[in-house]
Amino acid sequence: MHRVPLQQKILQENERIAGELREAFRQHGVLCLNFIGSPGAGKTTLLERTLEGFPSATRVAVLTGDIQTEIDARRLRRFGFPVRQIATGGTCHLDARMVQQALGEWKMAELELLLIENVGNLICPAAYDLGEAAKIVVMSVAEGEDKPLKYPSIFFKAELLILTKSDLLPHVPFEGEIARDNAHCVHPGLEILQLSCITGAGLPEWQMWLEHRRAALNVRAAAG
Amino acid sequence: MHRVPLQQKILQENERIAGELREAFRQHGVLCLNFIGSPGAGKTTLLERTLEGFPSATRVAVLTGDIQTEIDARRLRRFGFPVRQIATGGTCHLDARMVQQALGEWKMAELELLLIENVGNLICPAAYDLGEAAKIVVMSVAEGEDKPLKYPSIFFKAELLILTKSDLLPHVPFEGEIARDNAHCVHPGLEILQLSCITGAGLPEWQMWLEHRRAALNVRAAAG
C-alpha cells in the first residue's frame, strides 16, 4: 500500500463502487459479510462448517478470493449453494469492482446472505471496502496473541473477531486473555468468538451471531 | 499490488536500491537473508532460536519489519546482537530503501550475517528485492498444504521453505507429502526443512543449512 495520489484515486474509485454495492445489498435485503484473515487462519474451513449448518433452502451465496487456484471454490461447492471463485492473478486483496463483476450473473433478489472470503492477507484487504455490512477478522490461536497490535487496521475495522482452531489451545503458547486485551486495546467494542471447526465448540455461538445479524437486517428492512 | 505504471516505477526504483545493497553486501562479505511468511508463521520465534544458537562473537544483526510495534525487536534483542525494528506504519512489506535507511548507522564491515524478518504477509513482500542473497519462506504446518499453490510467487522466488511448528503435526490436518508436492510443483528446486522451535527437532539441519550458506559465501569471496 503506497500512500501516493494514485493509490488515493484507486481507493476513491473503490469507495464509489462499494457504495453502489452497499445500496444494492440494502435494496434487496442481502447481508454481506467480508471475511479477512491470514493464509491458513481457517477462513475456508469456517465457511464449510457455516454452509453445512444451513437448511438447503437458505438463500446464501459465496465469493472466495485467491491469487491463484479454484481450490476453495471446489471445497465450498460441495454444500450445494452457489459459489464463485475470484482469482486475482497477483493482486493481494479483493476490491469492489471484482465483487461487482463476480456478482454479475447472480440475481440479487434471490439472495439473502452473501459471504465473501477475501485473499489470505491480514493487511491489504482492510483498505478495500466491498460494500459489506461487516468485516469479520479470522485469526487462528496458532498465530499468537500479538497480531491485533501488529496489524491494527483490520482489528479496528472489523465488527467481529473469530478465533479459530481452539482445539489447538492445549498445544500452542497462546494466552487468550492477552489476545482479547490486545484486540480490545485496538478496538474496544470488538466482539470476539472462539471456536473449533474440528470439535464444533463455539459453532453454535457463531451461528447465533449470524442469525442475530440477519434478523437485525430484516427488522431494519421492514422499518425502512 | 496494482500493475500500473506507477507501481512499475516504484519497483524499478526498488530494484536500483536493492542492487546497491547487494553490491555492498558482496563487498563486505555479508550474507543477507530475507524471511517472508504469514502473520503467525513463526518467523520471530525461528530467529530467536537461531540467535540463541550462535556463539556470542558471531557478527550477526537483525532487521525486523512490522506495521506497528517494537514487540519483535524487544524479543530479539535479548540475545545480545544488534537488532533494529522497522515500523512501516501501514505499508504491507519492507522495501530496499527502508533496509538502506535502517542499516544507516551500522558498519557493514563489522557484519557477516544480516537476517531480515519481513512484515507478516505471504504476498506483497515477494515483489520487493531487498538485496538479499536468498529469500526464505516460512510457513507453519497449521496453515495447510495448499498455500504454495495459492500464493505461488514467494514459493517460486524463495531458495528455502521452512515448515515450522512441526510439533503440531499430530494435532492438525496437514499432509506433509502433499505440501511438499505442491511446493515442488511451483518450484521444483525449492529446498525444504521442517522444524519445531518448541521441541528443537530440525533445528540442527537449519543451523547446518545456514553454515553451508555462509561457507559458500566465504569461498566465493576468497575466489573473487
CSV table of C-alpha atoms in Angstrom, one decimal:
chain,number,residue,atom,x,y,z
A,1,MET,CA,0.0,0.0,0.0
A,2,HIS,CA,1.7,3.2,-1.1
A,3,ARG,CA,0.2,6.4,0.2
A,4,VAL,CA,0.5,8.3,-3.1
A,5,PRO,CA,-2.1,10.1,-5.1
A,6,LEU,CA,-2.7,7.2,-7.5
A,7,GLN,CA,-3.4,5.0,-4.5
A,8,GLN,CA,-5.9,7.5,-3.2
A,9,LYS,CA,-7.6,7.6,-6.6
A,10,ILE,CA,-7.9,3.8,-6.6
A,11,LEU,CA,-9.3,3.8,-3.1
A,12,GLN,CA,-11.8,6.6,-4.1
A,13,GLU,CA,-13.0,4.7,-7.1
A,14,ASN,CA,-13.3,1.6,-4.9
A,15,GLU,CA,-15.4,3.5,-2.4
A,16,ARG,CA,-17.7,4.6,-5.2
A,17,ILE,CA,-18.3,1.1,-6.4
A,18,ALA,CA,-18.6,-0.2,-2.9
A,19,GLY,CA,-21.2,2.4,-2.3
A,20,GLU,CA,-23.2,1.1,-5.3
A,21,LEU,CA,-22.9,-2.5,-3.9
A,22,ARG,CA,-24.0,-1.5,-0.4
A,23,GLU,CA,-27.0,0.3,-1.8
A,24,ALA,CA,-27.9,-2.8,-3.9
A,25,PHE,CA,-27.4,-5.1,-0.9
A,26,ARG,CA,-29.7,-2.8,1.1
A,27,GLN,CA,-32.4,-2.7,-1.5
A,28,HIS,CA,-32.5,-6.4,-1.8
A,29,GLY,CA,-32.1,-7.2,1.9
A,30,VAL,CA,-28.8,-9.1,1.4
A,31,LEU,CA,-26.5,-9.4,4.4
A,32,CYS,CA,-23.0,-9.2,3.0
A,33,LEU,CA,-20.0,-10.3,5.2
A,34,ASN,CA,-16.3,-9.9,4.3
A,35,PHE,CA,-14.0,-12.5,6.0
A,36,ILE,CA,-10.4,-11.3,6.3
A,37,GLY,CA,-7.5,-13.3,7.7
A,38,SER,CA,-4.0,-14.6,7.1
A,39,PRO,CA,-3.3,-17.6,4.9
A,40,GLY,CA,-4.2,-20.6,6.9
A,41,ALA,CA,-6.3,-18.8,9.5
A,42,GLY,CA,-9.1,-21.2,8.7
A,43,LYS,CA,-11.5,-19.0,6.7
A,44,THR,CA,-12.5,-21.7,4.2
A,45,THR,CA,-13.0,-24.3,6.8
A,46,LEU,CA,-15.2,-21.9,8.8
A,47,LEU,CA,-17.3,-21.3,5.7
A,48,GLU,CA,-17.5,-25.0,5.1
A,49,ARG,CA,-18.9,-25.5,8.7
A,50,THR,CA,-21.2,-22.5,8.2
A,51,LEU,CA,-22.7,-23.7,4.9
A,52,GLU,CA,-23.1,-27.2,6.3
A,53,GLY,CA,-25.2,-25.8,9.1
A,54,PHE,CA,-27.7,-24.1,6.8
A,55,PRO,CA,-31.0,-25.6,5.7
A,56,SER,CA,-30.8,-26.3,2.0
A,57,ALA,CA,-33.4,-23.6,1.2
A,58,THR,CA,-31.1,-20.9,2.6
A,59,ARG,CA,-30.6,-18.2,0.0
A,60,VAL,CA,-26.8,-17.9,0.6
A,61,ALA,CA,-24.0,-17.5,-1.9
A,62,VAL,CA,-20.2,-17.3,-1.5
A,63,LEU,CA,-17.5,-15.5,-3.3
A,64,THR,CA,-14.0,-16.7,-2.5
A,65,GLY,CA,-10.8,-14.8,-3.4
A,66,ASP,CA,-7.4,-16.2,-4.0
A,67,ILE,CA,-4.4,-15.2,-6.1
A,68,GLN,CA,-4.4,-18.5,-7.9
A,69,THR,CA,-6.4,-21.7,-8.0
A,70,GLU,CA,-10.1,-22.8,-7.7
A,71,ILE,CA,-9.3,-24.9,-4.6
A,72,ASP,CA,-11.5,-23.0,-2.2
A,73,ALA,CA,-14.5,-22.8,-4.6
A,74,ARG,CA,-14.3,-26.6,-5.1
A,75,ARG,CA,-14.3,-27.2,-1.4
A,76,LEU,CA,-17.3,-24.8,-0.8
A,77,ARG,CA,-19.4,-26.0,-3.7
A,78,ARG,CA,-19.9,-29.4,-2.1
A,79,PHE,CA,-22.7,-27.9,0.0
A,80,GLY,CA,-25.0,-27.1,-2.9
A,81,PHE,CA,-25.0,-23.3,-2.6
A,82,PRO,CA,-23.8,-21.0,-5.4
A,83,VAL,CA,-20.0,-20.4,-5.1
A,84,ARG,CA,-17.8,-18.4,-7.3
A,85,GLN,CA,-14.0,-18.1,-7.2
A,86,ILE,CA,-12.3,-14.8,-7.8
A,87,ALA,CA,-8.7,-15.5,-8.9
A,88,THR,CA,-7.0,-12.1,-8.5
A,89,GLY,CA,-4.0,-13.2,-10.5
A,90,GLY,CA,-1.4,-11.5,-8.2
A,91,THR,CA,-3.5,-8.8,-6.5
A,92,CYS,CA,-3.2,-9.1,-2.7
A,93,HIS,CA,-6.8,-8.2,-1.9
A,94,LEU,CA,-10.3,-8.2,-3.3
A,95,ASP,CA,-11.7,-4.9,-4.5
A,96,ALA,CA,-15.3,-3.7,-5.0
A,97,ARG,CA,-15.1,-4.0,-8.8
A,98,MET,CA,-14.0,-7.7,-8.6
A,99,VAL,CA,-17.1,-8.3,-6.4
A,100,GLN,CA,-19.4,-6.4,-8.7
A,101,GLN,CA,-18.1,-8.4,-11.7
A,102,ALA,CA,-18.3,-11.7,-9.9
A,103,LEU,CA,-21.9,-11.0,-8.9
A,104,GLY,CA,-22.7,-10.2,-12.5
A,105,GLU,CA,-25.0,-13.1,-13.4
A,106,TRP,CA,-26.4,-13.7,-10.0
A,107,LYS,CA,-29.9,-12.2,-9.2
A,108,MET,CA,-29.5,-10.2,-6.1
A,109,ALA,CA,-33.2,-10.6,-5.4
A,110,GLU,CA,-32.7,-14.3,-4.9
A,111,LEU,CA,-30.1,-13.9,-2.2
A,112,GLU,CA,-30.3,-13.0,1.5
A,113,LEU,CA,-26.8,-13.7,2.6
A,114,LEU,CA,-23.5,-13.2,0.7
A,115,LEU,CA,-20.3,-14.5,2.3
A,116,ILE,CA,-17.1,-13.1,0.8
A,117,GLU,CA,-13.8,-14.8,1.7
A,118,ASN,CA,-11.0,-12.4,1.0
A,119,VAL,CA,-7.5,-13.2,-0.2
A,120,GLY,CA,-5.4,-14.6,2.7
A,121,ASN,CA,-3.8,-11.4,3.9
A,122,LEU,CA,-4.2,-9.6,7.2
A,123,ILE,CA,-3.1,-6.2,5.8
A,124,CYS,CA,-4.2,-5.0,2.4
A,125,PRO,CA,-7.8,-6.3,2.3
A,126,ALA,CA,-8.6,-4.0,5.2
A,127,ALA,CA,-8.2,-0.9,3.0
A,128,TYR,CA,-10.8,-2.1,0.4
A,129,ASP,CA,-14.5,-1.7,1.2
A,130,LEU,CA,-16.5,-4.3,-0.7
A,131,GLY,CA,-19.9,-2.8,0.3
A,132,GLU,CA,-20.2,-5.4,3.1
A,133,ALA,CA,-22.4,-4.9,6.2
A,134,ALA,CA,-19.5,-6.1,8.4
A,135,LYS,CA,-15.9,-7.2,8.2
A,136,ILE,CA,-15.1,-10.3,10.2
A,137,VAL,CA,-11.4,-10.9,11.1
A,138,VAL,CA,-10.5,-14.5,11.3
A,139,MET,CA,-7.3,-15.5,13.3
A,140,SER,CA,-6.2,-18.9,14.5
A,141,VAL,CA,-4.9,-19.4,18.0
A,142,ALA,CA,-1.7,-20.8,16.4
A,143,GLU,CA,-0.9,-17.3,15.2
A,144,GLY,CA,-0.1,-15.8,18.6
A,145,GLU,CA,-1.6,-13.1,20.8
A,146,ASP,CA,0.2,-10.0,19.4
A,147,LYS,CA,-1.4,-9.9,16.0
A,148,PRO,CA,-4.0,-7.2,16.9
A,149,LEU,CA,-1.2,-4.8,17.9
A,150,LYS,CA,0.9,-5.6,14.9
A,151,TYR,CA,-1.9,-5.4,12.3
A,152,PRO,CA,-4.3,-2.9,13.9
A,153,SER,CA,-6.2,-1.7,10.9
A,154,ILE,CA,-8.3,-4.8,10.3
A,155,PHE,CA,-8.9,-5.4,14.0
A,156,PHE,CA,-10.1,-1.7,14.2
A,157,LYS,CA,-12.4,-2.0,11.2
A,158,ALA,CA,-13.9,-5.4,11.9
A,159,GLU,CA,-17.1,-5.9,13.8
A,160,LEU,CA,-16.2,-9.4,15.0
A,161,LEU,CA,-13.0,-11.4,15.7
A,162,ILE,CA,-13.3,-15.1,15.2
A,163,LEU,CA,-10.5,-17.0,17.0
A,164,THR,CA,-10.3,-20.3,15.1
A,165,LYS,CA,-8.6,-23.7,15.9
A,166,SER,CA,-9.4,-23.5,19.6
A,167,ASP,CA,-8.8,-27.3,19.6
A,168,LEU,CA,-5.1,-26.4,19.4
A,169,LEU,CA,-5.1,-24.4,22.6
A,170,PRO,CA,-3.5,-27.2,24.7
A,171,HIS,CA,-0.6,-27.4,22.2
A,172,VAL,CA,0.2,-23.8,21.4
A,173,PRO,CA,1.6,-21.0,23.5
A,174,PHE,CA,-1.5,-18.8,23.2
A,175,GLU,CA,-2.9,-16.7,26.1
A,176,GLY,CA,-6.5,-16.0,25.2
A,177,GLU,CA,-6.8,-13.2,27.7
A,178,ILE,CA,-3.8,-11.4,26.4
A,179,ALA,CA,-5.1,-11.8,22.8
A,180,ARG,CA,-8.5,-10.3,23.9
A,181,ASP,CA,-6.9,-7.4,25.7
A,182,ASN,CA,-4.8,-6.7,22.7
A,183,ALA,CA,-7.8,-6.8,20.4
A,184,HIS,CA,-9.8,-4.5,22.7
A,185,CYS,CA,-6.8,-2.2,23.1
A,186,VAL,CA,-7.1,-1.6,19.3
A,187,HIS,CA,-10.9,-1.7,19.2
A,188,PRO,CA,-12.7,-1.6,22.5
A,189,GLY,CA,-16.1,-2.6,21.0
A,190,LEU,CA,-14.8,-5.6,19.0
A,191,GLU,CA,-17.0,-8.7,19.5
A,192,ILE,CA,-14.9,-11.9,19.9
A,193,LEU,CA,-16.0,-15.5,19.4
A,194,GLN,CA,-13.7,-18.5,19.8
A,195,LEU,CA,-14.4,-21.8,18.0
A,196,SER,CA,-13.1,-25.0,16.6
A,197,CYS,CA,-14.2,-26.3,13.2
A,198,ILE,CA,-12.8,-29.7,14.2
A,199,THR,CA,-14.6,-30.2,17.6
A,200,GLY,CA,-17.5,-27.9,16.8
A,201,ALA,CA,-17.0,-26.0,20.0
A,202,GLY,CA,-18.2,-22.4,19.6
A,203,LEU,CA,-20.0,-23.0,16.3
A,204,PRO,CA,-23.5,-22.6,17.9
A,205,GLU,CA,-22.5,-19.2,19.2
A,206,TRP,CA,-21.2,-18.2,15.7
A,207,GLN,CA,-24.5,-19.5,14.1
A,208,MET,CA,-26.4,-17.4,16.7
A,209,TRP,CA,-24.3,-14.3,15.9
A,210,LEU,CA,-25.2,-14.8,12.2
A,211,GLU,CA,-28.9,-15.3,12.9
A,212,HIS,CA,-29.0,-12.1,15.1
A,213,ARG,CA,-27.2,-10.2,12.3
A,214,ARG,CA,-29.7,-11.4,9.7
A,215,ALA,CA,-32.7,-10.7,11.9
A,216,ALA,CA,-31.4,-7.2,12.6
A,217,LEU,CA,-31.2,-6.6,8.8
A,218,ASN,CA,-34.8,-7.8,8.4
A,219,VAL,CA,-36.0,-5.5,11.2
A,220,ARG,CA,-34.3,-2.6,9.5
A,221,ALA,CA,-35.7,-3.6,6.1
A,222,ALA,CA,-39.2,-3.8,7.5
A,223,ALA,CA,-38.9,-0.5,9.3
A,224,GLY,CA,-37.4,1.2,6.1
B,1,MET,CA,-0.2,-4.6,-5.8
B,2,HIS,CA,-1.5,-2.7,-8.8
B,3,ARG,CA,0.1,-3.4,-12.1
B,4,VAL,CA,0.1,0.2,-13.2
B,5,PRO,CA,2.9,2.4,-14.4
B,6,LEU,CA,3.5,4.0,-11.0
B,7,GLN,CA,3.8,0.6,-9.5
B,8,GLN,CA,6.4,-0.3,-12.1
B,9,LYS,CA,8.3,2.9,-11.3
B,10,ILE,CA,8.3,2.1,-7.6
B,11,LEU,CA,9.5,-1.5,-8.3
B,12,GLN,CA,12.3,-0.2,-10.7
B,13,GLU,CA,13.4,2.3,-8.0
B,14,ASN,CA,13.4,-0.5,-5.5
B,15,GLU,CA,15.5,-2.7,-7.8
B,16,ARG,CA,18.0,0.1,-8.1
B,17,ILE,CA,18.5,0.5,-4.4
B,18,ALA,CA,18.4,-3.3,-3.9
B,19,GLY,CA,21.2,-3.5,-6.4
B,20,GLU,CA,23.3,-1.1,-4.3
B,21,LEU,CA,22.6,-3.1,-1.2
B,22,ARG,CA,23.5,-6.3,-2.9
B,23,GLU,CA,26.8,-4.9,-4.1
B,24,ALA,CA,27.6,-3.5,-0.6
B,25,PHE,CA,26.8,-6.9,1.0
B,26,ARG,CA,29.0,-8.6,-1.6
B,27,GLN,CA,31.9,-6.2,-1.0
B,28,HIS,CA,31.8,-6.8,2.8
B,29,GLY,CA,31.1,-10.5,2.7
B,30,VAL,CA,27.7,-10.1,4.4
B,31,LEU,CA,25.2,-12.9,3.9
B,32,CYS,CA,21.7,-11.3,3.9
B,33,LEU,CA,18.6,-13.4,4.2
B,34,ASN,CA,15.0,-12.2,3.8
B,35,PHE,CA,12.5,-14.2,5.8
B,36,ILE,CA,8.9,-14.0,4.4
B,37,GLY,CA,5.8,-15.6,5.8
B,38,SER,CA,2.2,-15.0,7.1
B,39,PRO,CA,1.5,-13.4,10.4
B,40,GLY,CA,2.0,-16.2,13.0
B,41,ALA,CA,4.1,-18.4,10.7
B,42,GLY,CA,6.7,-18.4,13.4
B,43,LYS,CA,9.4,-16.1,11.9
B,44,THR,CA,10.3,-14.3,15.1
B,45,THR,CA,10.5,-17.5,17.1
B,46,LEU,CA,12.7,-19.1,14.4
B,47,LEU,CA,15.0,-16.1,14.7
B,48,GLU,CA,15.0,-16.3,18.5
B,49,ARG,CA,16.2,-20.0,18.3
B,50,THR,CA,18.7,-19.1,15.5
B,51,LEU,CA,20.3,-16.2,17.5
B,52,GLU,CA,20.3,-18.4,20.7
B,53,GLY,CA,22.4,-20.9,18.8
B,54,PHE,CA,25.1,-18.5,17.8
B,55,PRO,CA,28.4,-18.0,19.7
B,56,SER,CA,28.3,-14.5,21.2
B,57,ALA,CA,31.2,-13.4,18.9
B,58,THR,CA,29.0,-14.0,15.8
B,59,ARG,CA,28.8,-10.9,13.7
B,60,VAL,CA,25.1,-11.1,13.1
B,61,ALA,CA,22.5,-8.3,13.0
B,62,VAL,CA,18.7,-8.4,12.6
B,63,LEU,CA,16.2,-6.1,11.0
B,64,THR,CA,12.6,-6.9,11.8
B,65,GLY,CA,9.7,-5.3,10.0
B,66,ASP,CA,6.2,-4.8,11.3
B,67,ILE,CA,3.4,-2.3,10.5
B,68,GLN,CA,3.2,-1.3,14.2
B,69,THR,CA,5.0,-2.0,17.5
B,70,GLU,CA,8.5,-2.8,18.7
B,71,ILE,CA,7.4,-6.2,20.0
B,72,ASP,CA,9.7,-8.3,17.8
B,73,ALA,CA,12.7,-6.2,18.3
B,74,ARG,CA,12.3,-6.4,22.0
B,75,ARG,CA,12.1,-10.2,21.8
B,76,LEU,CA,15.1,-10.5,19.6
B,77,ARG,CA,17.4,-8.1,21.5
B,78,ARG,CA,17.5,-10.4,24.4
B,79,PHE,CA,20.3,-12.4,22.7
B,80,GLY,CA,22.8,-9.5,22.7
B,81,PHE,CA,23.1,-9.0,19.0
B,82,PRO,CA,22.2,-5.7,17.3
B,83,VAL,CA,18.5,-5.6,16.3
B,84,ARG,CA,16.6,-2.8,14.7
B,85,GLN,CA,12.8,-2.6,14.3
B,86,ILE,CA,11.4,-1.2,11.0
B,87,ALA,CA,7.8,0.0,11.7
B,88,THR,CA,6.3,0.5,8.2
B,89,GLY,CA,3.3,2.5,9.6
B,90,GLY,CA,0.9,0.8,7.2
B,91,THR,CA,3.0,-0.5,4.4
B,92,CYS,CA,2.4,-4.2,3.8
B,93,HIS,CA,6.1,-5.1,3.0
B,94,LEU,CA,9.7,-4.0,3.5
B,95,ASP,CA,11.4,-2.2,0.6
B,96,ALA,CA,15.0,-1.7,-0.2
B,97,ARG,CA,15.0,1.9,0.9
B,98,MET,CA,13.7,1.0,4.4
B,99,VAL,CA,16.5,-1.5,4.7
B,100,GLN,CA,19.1,1.0,3.5
B,101,GLN,CA,17.9,3.6,6.0
B,102,ALA,CA,17.7,1.1,8.8
B,103,LEU,CA,21.3,0.0,8.1
B,104,GLY,CA,22.4,3.6,8.2
B,105,GLU,CA,24.5,3.7,11.3
B,106,TRP,CA,25.7,0.1,11.3
B,107,LYS,CA,29.2,-0.6,9.9
B,108,MET,CA,28.7,-3.2,7.2
B,109,ALA,CA,32.4,-4.2,7.6
B,110,GLU,CA,31.6,-5.4,11.1
B,111,LEU,CA,28.9,-7.8,9.9
B,112,GLU,CA,28.9,-11.2,8.3
B,113,LEU,CA,25.2,-12.1,8.6
B,114,LEU,CA,22.1,-9.9,8.3
B,115,LEU,CA,18.8,-11.5,9.0
B,116,ILE,CA,15.7,-9.5,7.8
B,117,GLU,CA,12.3,-10.5,9.1
B,118,ASN,CA,9.8,-9.1,6.7
B,119,VAL,CA,6.3,-7.9,7.5
B,120,GLY,CA,3.9,-10.8,8.1
B,121,ASN,CA,2.4,-11.2,4.6
B,122,LEU,CA,2.8,-14.1,2.2
B,123,ILE,CA,2.1,-11.9,-0.9
B,124,CYS,CA,3.4,-8.3,-1.2
B,125,PRO,CA,6.9,-8.8,0.3
B,126,ALA,CA,7.7,-11.3,-2.6
B,127,ALA,CA,7.7,-8.4,-5.1
B,128,TYR,CA,10.4,-6.3,-3.2
B,129,ASP,CA,14.0,-7.3,-3.6
B,130,LEU,CA,16.0,-6.2,-0.5
B,131,GLY,CA,19.4,-7.0,-1.9
B,132,GLU,CA,19.3,-10.3,-0.1
B,133,ALA,CA,21.3,-13.4,-1.1
B,134,ALA,CA,18.2,-15.6,-0.6
B,135,LYS,CA,14.5,-15.3,0.3
B,136,ILE,CA,13.4,-17.9,2.9
B,137,VAL,CA,9.7,-18.6,3.0
B,138,VAL,CA,8.4,-19.6,6.5
B,139,MET,CA,5.1,-21.4,6.8
B,140,SER,CA,3.6,-23.3,9.8
B,141,VAL,CA,2.1,-26.7,9.4
B,142,ALA,CA,-1.1,-25.2,11.0
B,143,GLU,CA,-1.6,-23.2,7.7
B,144,GLY,CA,-2.5,-26.2,5.4
B,145,GLU,CA,-0.9,-27.8,2.4
B,146,ASP,CA,-2.4,-25.7,-0.3
B,147,LYS,CA,-0.5,-22.4,0.4
B,148,PRO,CA,2.2,-22.9,-2.3
B,149,LEU,CA,-0.5,-23.2,-5.0
B,150,LYS,CA,-2.5,-20.3,-3.7
B,151,TYR,CA,0.5,-17.9,-3.2
B,152,PRO,CA,2.9,-19.2,-5.8
B,153,SER,CA,5.1,-16.1,-6.2
B,154,ILE,CA,7.0,-16.3,-2.9
B,155,PHE,CA,7.4,-20.1,-3.2
B,156,PHE,CA,8.8,-19.6,-6.6
B,157,LYS,CA,11.3,-16.9,-5.6
B,158,ALA,CA,12.4,-18.5,-2.3
B,159,GLU,CA,15.5,-20.7,-2.1
B,160,LEU,CA,14.3,-22.5,1.0
B,161,LEU,CA,10.9,-23.3,2.6
B,162,ILE,CA,11.0,-23.7,6.4
B,163,LEU,CA,7.9,-25.6,7.7
B,164,THR,CA,7.6,-24.5,11.3
B,165,LYS,CA,5.6,-25.8,14.3
B,166,SER,CA,6.2,-29.5,13.3
B,167,ASP,CA,5.3,-30.3,17.0
B,168,LEU,CA,1.7,-29.6,16.0
B,169,LEU,CA,1.6,-32.3,13.3
B,170,PRO,CA,-0.3,-34.8,15.5
B,171,HIS,CA,-3.0,-32.2,16.0
B,172,VAL,CA,-3.5,-30.6,12.6
B,173,PRO,CA,-4.8,-32.0,9.3
B,174,PHE,CA,-1.6,-31.4,7.5
B,175,GLU,CA,-0.2,-33.9,4.9
B,176,GLY,CA,3.5,-33.1,4.6
B,177,GLU,CA,3.9,-35.0,1.4
B,178,ILE,CA,1.1,-33.0,-0.3
B,179,ALA,CA,2.6,-29.8,0.9
B,180,ARG,CA,6.0,-30.8,-0.5
B,181,ASP,CA,4.5,-31.8,-3.8
B,182,ASN,CA,2.6,-28.5,-4.0
B,183,ALA,CA,5.8,-26.6,-3.2
B,184,HIS,CA,7.8,-28.5,-5.8
B,185,CYS,CA,5.0,-28.1,-8.4
B,186,VAL,CA,5.5,-24.3,-8.1
B,187,HIS,CA,9.3,-24.5,-7.7
B,188,PRO,CA,11.0,-27.9,-8.4
B,189,GLY,CA,14.3,-26.9,-6.9
B,190,LEU,CA,13.0,-25.5,-3.6
B,191,GLU,CA,14.8,-26.8,-0.6
B,192,ILE,CA,12.5,-27.7,2.3
B,193,LEU,CA,13.3,-28.0,6.0
B,194,GLN,CA,10.8,-28.9,8.7
B,195,LEU,CA,11.4,-27.9,12.3
B,196,SER,CA,9.9,-27.2,15.7
B,197,CYS,CA,11.2,-24.3,17.8
B,198,ILE,CA,9.5,-25.8,20.8
B,199,THR,CA,10.9,-29.4,20.7
B,200,GLY,CA,14.1,-28.3,18.8
B,201,ALA,CA,13.5,-31.0,16.1
B,202,GLY,CA,15.0,-29.9,12.8
B,203,LEU,CA,16.9,-27.0,14.2
B,204,PRO,CA,20.4,-28.7,13.7
B,205,GLU,CA,19.5,-29.1,10.0
B,206,TRP,CA,18.6,-25.4,9.8
B,207,GLN,CA,21.8,-24.4,11.5
B,208,MET,CA,23.7,-26.6,9.1
B,209,TRP,CA,21.9,-25.0,6.1
B,210,LEU,CA,23.0,-21.6,7.4
B,211,GLU,CA,26.6,-22.7,7.9
B,212,HIS,CA,26.8,-24.1,4.4
B,213,ARG,CA,25.4,-20.9,3.0
B,214,ARG,CA,27.9,-18.8,5.0
B,215,ALA,CA,30.8,-21.1,3.9
B,216,ALA,CA,29.7,-20.8,0.3
B,217,LEU,CA,29.8,-17.0,0.5
B,218,ASN,CA,33.3,-17.1,2.0
B,219,VAL,CA,34.5,-19.4,-0.7
B,220,ARG,CA,33.2,-17.1,-3.3
B,221,ALA,CA,34.7,-14.1,-1.5
B,222,ALA,CA,38.1,-15.8,-1.4
B,223,ALA,CA,37.9,-16.7,-5.1
B,224,GLY,CA,36.8,-13.2,-6.0
